XYZ file of N, CA, C and O in Angstrom:
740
model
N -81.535 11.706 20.452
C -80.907 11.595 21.749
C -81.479 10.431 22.540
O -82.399 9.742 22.101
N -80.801 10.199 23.933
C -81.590 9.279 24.826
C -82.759 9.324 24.967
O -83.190 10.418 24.600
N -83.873 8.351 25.496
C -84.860 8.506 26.232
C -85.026 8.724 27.181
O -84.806 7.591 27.609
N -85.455 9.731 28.736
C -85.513 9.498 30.080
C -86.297 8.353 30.508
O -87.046 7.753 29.738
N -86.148 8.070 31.621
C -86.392 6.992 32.786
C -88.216 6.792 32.084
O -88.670 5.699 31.746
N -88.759 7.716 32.030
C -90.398 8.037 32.328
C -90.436 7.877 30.673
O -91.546 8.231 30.277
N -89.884 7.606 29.977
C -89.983 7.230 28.275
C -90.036 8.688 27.510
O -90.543 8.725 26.389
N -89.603 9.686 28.006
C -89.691 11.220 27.377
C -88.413 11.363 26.767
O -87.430 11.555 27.482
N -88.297 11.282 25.339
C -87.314 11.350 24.061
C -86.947 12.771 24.378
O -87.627 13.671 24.872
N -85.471 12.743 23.896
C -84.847 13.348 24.261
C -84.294 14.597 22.464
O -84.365 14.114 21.334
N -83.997 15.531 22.624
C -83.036 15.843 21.396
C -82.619 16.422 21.755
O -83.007 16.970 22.787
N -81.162 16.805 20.940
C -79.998 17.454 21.150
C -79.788 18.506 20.139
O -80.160 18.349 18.976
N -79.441 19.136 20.384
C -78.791 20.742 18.776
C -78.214 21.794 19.316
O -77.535 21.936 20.333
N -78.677 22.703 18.274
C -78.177 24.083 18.643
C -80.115 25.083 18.138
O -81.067 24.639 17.497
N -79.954 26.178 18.676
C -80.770 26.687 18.394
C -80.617 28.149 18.484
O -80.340 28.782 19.503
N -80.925 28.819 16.776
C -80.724 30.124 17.054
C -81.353 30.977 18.228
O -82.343 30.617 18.865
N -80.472 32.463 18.491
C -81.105 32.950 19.867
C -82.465 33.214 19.716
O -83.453 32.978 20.412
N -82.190 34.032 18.107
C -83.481 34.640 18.376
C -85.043 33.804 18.203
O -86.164 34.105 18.613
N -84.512 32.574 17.365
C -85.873 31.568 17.204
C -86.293 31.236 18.591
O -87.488 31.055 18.824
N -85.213 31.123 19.724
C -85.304 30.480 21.313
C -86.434 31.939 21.767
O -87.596 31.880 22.168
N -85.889 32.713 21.611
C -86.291 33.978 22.464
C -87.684 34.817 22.104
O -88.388 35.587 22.758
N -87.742 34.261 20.663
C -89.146 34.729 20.412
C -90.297 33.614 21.149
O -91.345 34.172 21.477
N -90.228 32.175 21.435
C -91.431 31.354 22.223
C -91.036 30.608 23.092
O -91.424 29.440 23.114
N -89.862 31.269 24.350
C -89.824 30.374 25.380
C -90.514 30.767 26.243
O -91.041 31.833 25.924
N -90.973 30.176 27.907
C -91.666 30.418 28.544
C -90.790 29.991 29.551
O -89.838 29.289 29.208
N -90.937 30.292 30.757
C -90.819 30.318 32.271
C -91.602 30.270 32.663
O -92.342 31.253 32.662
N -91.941 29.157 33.228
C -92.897 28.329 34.706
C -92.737 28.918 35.262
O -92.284 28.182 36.139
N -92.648 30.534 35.948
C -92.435 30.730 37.521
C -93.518 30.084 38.732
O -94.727 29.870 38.819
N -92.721 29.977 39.296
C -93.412 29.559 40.891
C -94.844 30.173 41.006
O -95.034 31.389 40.983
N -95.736 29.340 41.117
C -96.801 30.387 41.575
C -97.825 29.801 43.186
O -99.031 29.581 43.073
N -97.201 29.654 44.359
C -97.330 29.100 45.432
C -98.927 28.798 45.637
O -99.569 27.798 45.959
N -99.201 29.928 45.349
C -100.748 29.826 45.120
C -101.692 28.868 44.305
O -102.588 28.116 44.690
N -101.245 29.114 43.175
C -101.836 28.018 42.378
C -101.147 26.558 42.368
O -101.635 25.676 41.662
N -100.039 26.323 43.136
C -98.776 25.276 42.797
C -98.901 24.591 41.520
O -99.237 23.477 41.118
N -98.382 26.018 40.906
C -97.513 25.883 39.397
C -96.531 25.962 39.141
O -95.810 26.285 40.085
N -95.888 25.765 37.905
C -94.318 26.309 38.041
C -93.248 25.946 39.129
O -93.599 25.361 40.154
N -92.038 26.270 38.921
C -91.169 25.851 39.441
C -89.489 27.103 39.837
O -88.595 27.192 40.678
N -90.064 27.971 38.291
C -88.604 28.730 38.487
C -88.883 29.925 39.464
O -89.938 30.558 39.475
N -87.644 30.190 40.405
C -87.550 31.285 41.218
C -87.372 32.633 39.766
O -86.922 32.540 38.624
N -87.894 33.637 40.444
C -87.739 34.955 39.832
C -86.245 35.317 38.896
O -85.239 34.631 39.075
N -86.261 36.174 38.156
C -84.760 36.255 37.726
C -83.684 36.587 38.578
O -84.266 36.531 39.662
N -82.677 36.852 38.804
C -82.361 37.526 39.333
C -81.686 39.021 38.420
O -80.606 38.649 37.962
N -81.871 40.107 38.127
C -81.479 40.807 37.206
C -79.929 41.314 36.652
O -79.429 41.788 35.631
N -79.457 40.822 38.230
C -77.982 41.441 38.477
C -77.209 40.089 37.331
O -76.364 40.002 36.441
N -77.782 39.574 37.784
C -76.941 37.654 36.998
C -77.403 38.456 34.988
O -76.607 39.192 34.405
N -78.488 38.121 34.506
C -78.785 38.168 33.628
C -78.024 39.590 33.131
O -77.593 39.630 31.979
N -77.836 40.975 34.190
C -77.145 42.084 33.228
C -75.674 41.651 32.982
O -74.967 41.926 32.012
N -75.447 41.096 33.807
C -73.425 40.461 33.925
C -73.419 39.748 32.829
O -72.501 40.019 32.056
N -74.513 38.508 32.350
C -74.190 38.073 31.033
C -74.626 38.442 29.992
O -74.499 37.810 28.943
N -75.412 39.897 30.152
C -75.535 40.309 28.857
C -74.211 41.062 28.109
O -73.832 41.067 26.937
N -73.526 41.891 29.721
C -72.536 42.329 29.560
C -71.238 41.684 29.018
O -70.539 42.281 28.200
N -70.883 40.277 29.556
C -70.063 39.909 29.432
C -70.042 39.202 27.678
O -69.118 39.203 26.865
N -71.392 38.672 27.565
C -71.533 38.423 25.860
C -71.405 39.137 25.276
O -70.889 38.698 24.248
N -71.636 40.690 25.198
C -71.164 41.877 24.507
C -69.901 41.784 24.464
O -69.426 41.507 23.362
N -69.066 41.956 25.490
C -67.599 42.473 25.541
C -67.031 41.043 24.826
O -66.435 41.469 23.837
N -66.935 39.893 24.821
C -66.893 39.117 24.247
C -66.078 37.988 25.600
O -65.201 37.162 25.348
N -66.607 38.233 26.854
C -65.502 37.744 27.879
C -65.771 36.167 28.138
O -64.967 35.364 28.613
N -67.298 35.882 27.648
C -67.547 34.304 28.569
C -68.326 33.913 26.697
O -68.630 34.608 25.727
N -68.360 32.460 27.023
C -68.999 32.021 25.968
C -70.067 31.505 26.864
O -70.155 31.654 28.083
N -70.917 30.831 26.001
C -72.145 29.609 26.665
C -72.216 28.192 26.116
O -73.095 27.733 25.387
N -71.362 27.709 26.493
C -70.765 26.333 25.607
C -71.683 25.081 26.644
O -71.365 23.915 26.409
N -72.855 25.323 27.826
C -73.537 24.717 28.151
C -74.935 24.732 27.606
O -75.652 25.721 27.452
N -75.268 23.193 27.280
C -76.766 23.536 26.842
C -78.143 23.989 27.812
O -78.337 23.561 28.950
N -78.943 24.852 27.155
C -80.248 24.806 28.301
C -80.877 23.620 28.080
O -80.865 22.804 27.159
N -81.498 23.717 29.264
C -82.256 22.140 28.911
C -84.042 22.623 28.762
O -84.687 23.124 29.683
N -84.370 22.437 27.910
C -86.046 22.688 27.562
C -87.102 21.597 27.356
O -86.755 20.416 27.391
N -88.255 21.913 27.164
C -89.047 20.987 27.439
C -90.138 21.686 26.389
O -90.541 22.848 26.417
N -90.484 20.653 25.478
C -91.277 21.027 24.030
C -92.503 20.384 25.135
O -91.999 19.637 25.975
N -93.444 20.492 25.214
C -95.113 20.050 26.437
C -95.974 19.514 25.104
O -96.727 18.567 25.329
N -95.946 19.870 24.170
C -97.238 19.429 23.603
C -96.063 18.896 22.132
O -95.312 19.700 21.580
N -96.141 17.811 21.847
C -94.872 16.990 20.739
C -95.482 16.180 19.984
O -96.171 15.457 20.704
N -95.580 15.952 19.067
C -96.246 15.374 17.868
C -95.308 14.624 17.354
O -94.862 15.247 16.391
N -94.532 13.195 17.521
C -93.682 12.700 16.755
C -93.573 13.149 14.957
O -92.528 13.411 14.361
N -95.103 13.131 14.317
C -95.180 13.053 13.253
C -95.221 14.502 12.560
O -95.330 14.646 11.342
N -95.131 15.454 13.388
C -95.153 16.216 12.912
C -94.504 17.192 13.438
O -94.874 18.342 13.201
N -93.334 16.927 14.310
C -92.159 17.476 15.072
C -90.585 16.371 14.838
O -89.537 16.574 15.451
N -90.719 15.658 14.196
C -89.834 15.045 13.858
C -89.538 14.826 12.330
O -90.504 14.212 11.878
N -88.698 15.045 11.431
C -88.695 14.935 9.949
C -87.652 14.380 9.613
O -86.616 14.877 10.054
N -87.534 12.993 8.596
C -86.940 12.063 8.620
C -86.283 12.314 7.423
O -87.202 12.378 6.606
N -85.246 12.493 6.841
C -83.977 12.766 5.747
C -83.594 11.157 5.936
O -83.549 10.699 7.078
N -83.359 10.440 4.954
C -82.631 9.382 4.668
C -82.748 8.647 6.532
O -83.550 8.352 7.418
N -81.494 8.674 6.234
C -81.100 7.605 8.023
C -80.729 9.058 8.818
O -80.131 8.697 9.832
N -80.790 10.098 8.814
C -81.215 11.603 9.999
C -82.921 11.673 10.190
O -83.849 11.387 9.434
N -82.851 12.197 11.581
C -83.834 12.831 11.835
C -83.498 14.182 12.266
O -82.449 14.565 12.785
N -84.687 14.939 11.933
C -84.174 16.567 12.009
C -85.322 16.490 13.051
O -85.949 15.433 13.121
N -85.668 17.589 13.917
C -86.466 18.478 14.962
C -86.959 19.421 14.317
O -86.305 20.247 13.682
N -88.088 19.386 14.416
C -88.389 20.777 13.368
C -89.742 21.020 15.082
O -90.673 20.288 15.417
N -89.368 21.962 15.557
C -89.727 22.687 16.918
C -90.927 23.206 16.213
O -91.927 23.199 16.932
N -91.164 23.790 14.643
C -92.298 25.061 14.281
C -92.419 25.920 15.410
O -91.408 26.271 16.018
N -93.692 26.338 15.793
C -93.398 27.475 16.742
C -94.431 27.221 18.066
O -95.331 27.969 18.447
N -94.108 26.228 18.504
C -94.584 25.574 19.947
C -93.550 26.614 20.855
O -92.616 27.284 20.412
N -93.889 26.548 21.842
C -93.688 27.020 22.905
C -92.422 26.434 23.471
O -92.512 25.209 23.392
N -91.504 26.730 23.904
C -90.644 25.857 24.757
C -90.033 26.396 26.409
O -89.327 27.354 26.725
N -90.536 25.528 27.054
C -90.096 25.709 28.468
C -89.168 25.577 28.713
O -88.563 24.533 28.468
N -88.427 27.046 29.572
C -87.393 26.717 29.631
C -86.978 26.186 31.779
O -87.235 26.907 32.743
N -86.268 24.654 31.824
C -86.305 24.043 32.679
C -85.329 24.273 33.200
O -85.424 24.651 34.367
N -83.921 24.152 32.577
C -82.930 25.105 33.110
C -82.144 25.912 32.217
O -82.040 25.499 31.061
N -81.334 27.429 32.666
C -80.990 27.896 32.072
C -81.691 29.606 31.983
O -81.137 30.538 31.401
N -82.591 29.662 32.480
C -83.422 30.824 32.747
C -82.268 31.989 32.928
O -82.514 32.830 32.063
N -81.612 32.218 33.360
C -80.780 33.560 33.394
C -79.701 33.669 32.024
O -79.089 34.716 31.812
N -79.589 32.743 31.343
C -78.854 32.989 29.986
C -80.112 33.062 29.219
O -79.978 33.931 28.357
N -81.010 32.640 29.181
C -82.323 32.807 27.994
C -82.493 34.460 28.210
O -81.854 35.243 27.506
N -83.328 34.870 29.153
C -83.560 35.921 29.412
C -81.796 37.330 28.904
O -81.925 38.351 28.228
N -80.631 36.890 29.438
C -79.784 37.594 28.988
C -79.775 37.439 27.145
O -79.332 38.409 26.531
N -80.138 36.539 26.549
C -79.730 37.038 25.160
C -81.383 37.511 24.769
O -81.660 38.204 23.790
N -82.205 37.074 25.575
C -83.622 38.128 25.031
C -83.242 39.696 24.702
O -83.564 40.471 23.801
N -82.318 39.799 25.983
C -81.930 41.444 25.836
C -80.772 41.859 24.858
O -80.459 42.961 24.407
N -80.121 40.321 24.644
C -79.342 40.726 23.656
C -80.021 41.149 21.978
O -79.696 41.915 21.072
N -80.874 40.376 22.170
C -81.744 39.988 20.539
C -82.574 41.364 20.490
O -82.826 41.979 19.454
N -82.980 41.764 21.870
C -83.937 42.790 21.293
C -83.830 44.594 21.320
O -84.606 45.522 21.091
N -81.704 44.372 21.941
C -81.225 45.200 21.290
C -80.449 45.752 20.054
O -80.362 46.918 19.670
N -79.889 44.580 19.515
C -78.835 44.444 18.736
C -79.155 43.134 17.671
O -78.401 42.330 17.121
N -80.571 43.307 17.652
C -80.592 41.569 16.265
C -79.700 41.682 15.421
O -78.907 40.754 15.583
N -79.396 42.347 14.576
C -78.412 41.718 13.495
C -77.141 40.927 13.929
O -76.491 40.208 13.171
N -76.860 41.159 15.287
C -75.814 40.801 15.939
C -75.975 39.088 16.523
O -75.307 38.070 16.343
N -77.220 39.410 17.295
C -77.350 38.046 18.059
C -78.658 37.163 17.439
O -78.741 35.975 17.749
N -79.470 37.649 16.735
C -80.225 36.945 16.282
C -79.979 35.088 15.746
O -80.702 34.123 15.993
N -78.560 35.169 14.887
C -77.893 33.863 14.322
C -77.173 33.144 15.589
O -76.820 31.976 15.431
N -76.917 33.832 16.941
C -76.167 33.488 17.555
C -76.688 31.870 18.332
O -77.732 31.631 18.939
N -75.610 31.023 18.052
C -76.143 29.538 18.420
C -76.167 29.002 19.721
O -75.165 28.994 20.436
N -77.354 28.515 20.095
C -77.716 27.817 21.563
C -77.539 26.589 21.682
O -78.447 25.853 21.297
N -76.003 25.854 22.394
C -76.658 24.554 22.731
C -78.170 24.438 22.908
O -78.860 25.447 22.764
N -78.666 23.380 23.183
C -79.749 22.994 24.145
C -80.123 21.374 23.753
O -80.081 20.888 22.622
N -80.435 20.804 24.797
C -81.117 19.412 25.675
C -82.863 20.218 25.458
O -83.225 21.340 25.810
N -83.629 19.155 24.774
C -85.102 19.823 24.864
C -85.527 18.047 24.980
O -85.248 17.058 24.303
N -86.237 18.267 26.064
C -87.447 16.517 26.463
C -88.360 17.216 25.432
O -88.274 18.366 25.001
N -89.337 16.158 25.113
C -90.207 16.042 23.958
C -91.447 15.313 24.240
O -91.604 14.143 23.889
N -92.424 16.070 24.940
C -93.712 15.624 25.346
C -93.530 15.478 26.904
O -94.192 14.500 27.253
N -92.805 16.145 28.138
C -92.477 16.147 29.321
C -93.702 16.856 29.987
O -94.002 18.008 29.674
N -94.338 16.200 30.831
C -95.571 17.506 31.473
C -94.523 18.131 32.086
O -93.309 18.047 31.904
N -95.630 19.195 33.339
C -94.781 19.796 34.125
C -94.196 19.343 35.336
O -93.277 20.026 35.788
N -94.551 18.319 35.953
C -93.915 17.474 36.852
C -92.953 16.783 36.454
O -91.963 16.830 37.184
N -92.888 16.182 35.596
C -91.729 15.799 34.856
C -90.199 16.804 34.497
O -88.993 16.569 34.565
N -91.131 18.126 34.053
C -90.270 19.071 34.356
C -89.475 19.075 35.417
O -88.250 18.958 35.454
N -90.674 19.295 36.772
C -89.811 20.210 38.001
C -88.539 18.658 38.486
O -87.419 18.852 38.958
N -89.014 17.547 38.255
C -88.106 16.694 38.352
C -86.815 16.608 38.325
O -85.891 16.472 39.126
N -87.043 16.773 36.697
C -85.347 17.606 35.890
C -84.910 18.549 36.812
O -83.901 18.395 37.501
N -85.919 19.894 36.861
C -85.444 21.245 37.854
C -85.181 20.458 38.793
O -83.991 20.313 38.513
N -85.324 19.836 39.675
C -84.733 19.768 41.053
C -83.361 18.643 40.815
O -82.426 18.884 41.578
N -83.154 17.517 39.901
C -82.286 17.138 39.577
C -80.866 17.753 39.453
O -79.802 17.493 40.016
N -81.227 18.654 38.522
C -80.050 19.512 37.649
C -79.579 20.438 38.939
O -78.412 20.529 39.321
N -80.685 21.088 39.520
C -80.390 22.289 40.872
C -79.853 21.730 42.262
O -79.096 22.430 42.935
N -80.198 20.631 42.635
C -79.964 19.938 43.982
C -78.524 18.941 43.850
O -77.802 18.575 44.778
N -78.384 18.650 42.421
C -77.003 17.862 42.424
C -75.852 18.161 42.756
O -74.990 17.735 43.525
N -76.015 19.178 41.862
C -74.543 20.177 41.527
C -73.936 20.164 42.487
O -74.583 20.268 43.530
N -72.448 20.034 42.577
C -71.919 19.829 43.505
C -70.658 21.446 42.947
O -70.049 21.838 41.952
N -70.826 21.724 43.939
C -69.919 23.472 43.973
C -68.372 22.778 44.091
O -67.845 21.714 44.417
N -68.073 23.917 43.675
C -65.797 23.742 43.798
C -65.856 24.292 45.242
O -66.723 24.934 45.835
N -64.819 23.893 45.553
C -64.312 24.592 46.711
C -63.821 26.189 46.556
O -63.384 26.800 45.581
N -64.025 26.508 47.631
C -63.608 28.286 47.332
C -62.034 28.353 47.097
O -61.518 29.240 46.417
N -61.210 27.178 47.816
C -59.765 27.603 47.623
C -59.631 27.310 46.430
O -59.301 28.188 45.632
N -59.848 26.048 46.033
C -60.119 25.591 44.520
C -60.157 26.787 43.495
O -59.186 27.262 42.907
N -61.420 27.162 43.401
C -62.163 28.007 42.736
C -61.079 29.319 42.660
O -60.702 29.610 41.525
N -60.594 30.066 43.704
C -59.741 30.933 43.588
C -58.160 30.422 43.313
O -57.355 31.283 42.959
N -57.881 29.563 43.411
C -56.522 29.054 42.699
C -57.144 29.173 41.378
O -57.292 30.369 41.128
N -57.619 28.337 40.317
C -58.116 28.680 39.370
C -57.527 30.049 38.895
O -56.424 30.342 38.434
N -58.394 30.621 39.107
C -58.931 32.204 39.305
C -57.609 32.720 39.179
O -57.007 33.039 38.153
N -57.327 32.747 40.095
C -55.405 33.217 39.988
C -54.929 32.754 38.945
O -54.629 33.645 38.150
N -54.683 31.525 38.523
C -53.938 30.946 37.291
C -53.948 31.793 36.387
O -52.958 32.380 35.952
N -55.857 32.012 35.787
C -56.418 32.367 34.914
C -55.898 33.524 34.835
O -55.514 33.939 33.741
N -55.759 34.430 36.205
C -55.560 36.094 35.982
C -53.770 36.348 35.661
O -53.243 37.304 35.093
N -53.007 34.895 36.365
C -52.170 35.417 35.951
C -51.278 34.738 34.244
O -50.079 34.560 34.035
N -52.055 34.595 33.647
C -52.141 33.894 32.498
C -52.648 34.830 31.415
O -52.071 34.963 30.336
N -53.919 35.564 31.808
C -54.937 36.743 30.666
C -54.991 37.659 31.523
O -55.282 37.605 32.718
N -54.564 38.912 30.568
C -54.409 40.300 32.098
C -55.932 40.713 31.708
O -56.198 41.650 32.460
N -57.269 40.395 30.719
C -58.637 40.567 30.592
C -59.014 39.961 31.575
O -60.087 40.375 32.012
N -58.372 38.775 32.347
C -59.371 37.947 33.360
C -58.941 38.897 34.848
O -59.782 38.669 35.718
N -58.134 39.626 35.200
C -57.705 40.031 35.946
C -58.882 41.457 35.968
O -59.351 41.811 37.050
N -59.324 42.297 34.460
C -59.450 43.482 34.352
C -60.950 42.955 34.922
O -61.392 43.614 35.863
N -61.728 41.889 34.466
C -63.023 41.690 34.994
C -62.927 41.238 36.430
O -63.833 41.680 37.137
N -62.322 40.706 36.841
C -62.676 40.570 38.391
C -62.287 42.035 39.142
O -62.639 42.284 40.295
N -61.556 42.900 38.357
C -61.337 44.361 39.583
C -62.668 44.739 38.765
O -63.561 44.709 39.612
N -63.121 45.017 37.756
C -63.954 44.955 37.327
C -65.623 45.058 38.317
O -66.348 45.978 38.697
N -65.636 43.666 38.404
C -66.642 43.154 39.410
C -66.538 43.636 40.786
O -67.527 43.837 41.490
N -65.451 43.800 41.125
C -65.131 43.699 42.737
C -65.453 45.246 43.089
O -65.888 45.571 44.194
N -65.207 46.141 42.081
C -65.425 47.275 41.792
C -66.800 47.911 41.941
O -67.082 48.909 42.605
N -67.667 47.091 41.144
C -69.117 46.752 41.272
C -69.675 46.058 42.520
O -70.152 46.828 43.354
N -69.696 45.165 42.717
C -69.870 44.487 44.085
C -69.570 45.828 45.223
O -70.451 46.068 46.047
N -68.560 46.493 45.216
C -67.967 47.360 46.390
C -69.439 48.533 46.239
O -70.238 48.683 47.164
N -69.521 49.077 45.239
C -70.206 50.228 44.876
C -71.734 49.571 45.421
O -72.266 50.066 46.415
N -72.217 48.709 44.867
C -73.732 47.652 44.994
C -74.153 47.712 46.750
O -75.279 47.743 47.245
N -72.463 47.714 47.617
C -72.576 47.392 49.119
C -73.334 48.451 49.406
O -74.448 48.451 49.930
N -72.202 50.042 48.768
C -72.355 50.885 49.755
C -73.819 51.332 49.385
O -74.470 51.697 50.364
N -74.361 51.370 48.380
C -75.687 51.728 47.710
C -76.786 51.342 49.179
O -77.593 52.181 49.580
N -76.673 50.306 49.677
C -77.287 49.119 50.365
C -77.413 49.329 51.949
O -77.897 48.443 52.653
């Protein structure tokens, strides 16, 4: 893949869930020590996509973006003819963004492996990135994003529902949930 700005090589793939889920890590925030970077999970996000990957309603056709910290060209990179392969072994990988789909197929993998174990992960992984370099990316990727508009977003939405009567059954679905979540509250 590319190089970033700061000379940190880049690679691109797929990566099974369960190889991801057995050695990623989360930086959380730790104000105290000023470490880390990621806010807490949120649990409600991560059960919706565990749910929704079960039922089979959303895919994850975005990559996470990770960060291999300790990278050995020579011995994290393996050269086939004119390919180079990534061979990760079992370093650690930070995950920089993407934290609420990692964590949702953790729960997928460590209920149902035969199921999700093979299941394939984009992912963007920097290759020798400290952690400032990290939170960089994190605030890049988090502060850019530019949101749809709500009318936008619900035109959509409509199309979609009135196009797939499944996209219709998950939003009464949700709204259903959301209503119940209020009165709990």
């Amino acid at each position: 893949g590319p190089t970033l700005r700061g000379g940190v090589p880049l690679v691109i793939g797929t990566i099974r869930a369960g190889d991801l889920t057995e050695r990623f890590r989360i930086p959380r925030r730790d104000h105290r020590r000023k470490t880390g970077y990621q806010r807490e999970i949120s649990l409600t996000r991560v059960n919706r996509i565990v749910s929704d990957l079960r039922d089979k309603k959303i895919d994850l056709p975005t990559a996470v973006l990770l960060n291999m910290r300790t990278y050995d060209e020579a011995v994290n990179l393996v050269r086939r003819g004119d390919t180079e392969l990534f061979n990760s072994n079992s370093e650690p990988l930070y995950v920089v963004d993407g934290q609420h789909r990692v964590e949702a197929l953790k729960k997928l993998v460590e209920t149902e492996p035969e199921r999700w174990n093979s299941f394939p992960i984009p992912f963007v992984c920097m290759l020798g990135a400290s952690e400032l370099e990290e939170m960089e990316q994190f605030y890049v990727v988090n502060s850019t994003a530019k949101s749809v508009r709500t009318d936008l977003a619900l035109d959509l939405l409509k199309q979609r529902a009135e196009a797939d009567a499944d996209v219709m059954e998950t939003l009464i679905e949700r709204a259903d949930q959301a209503l119940y979540e209020a009165k709990r509250t």
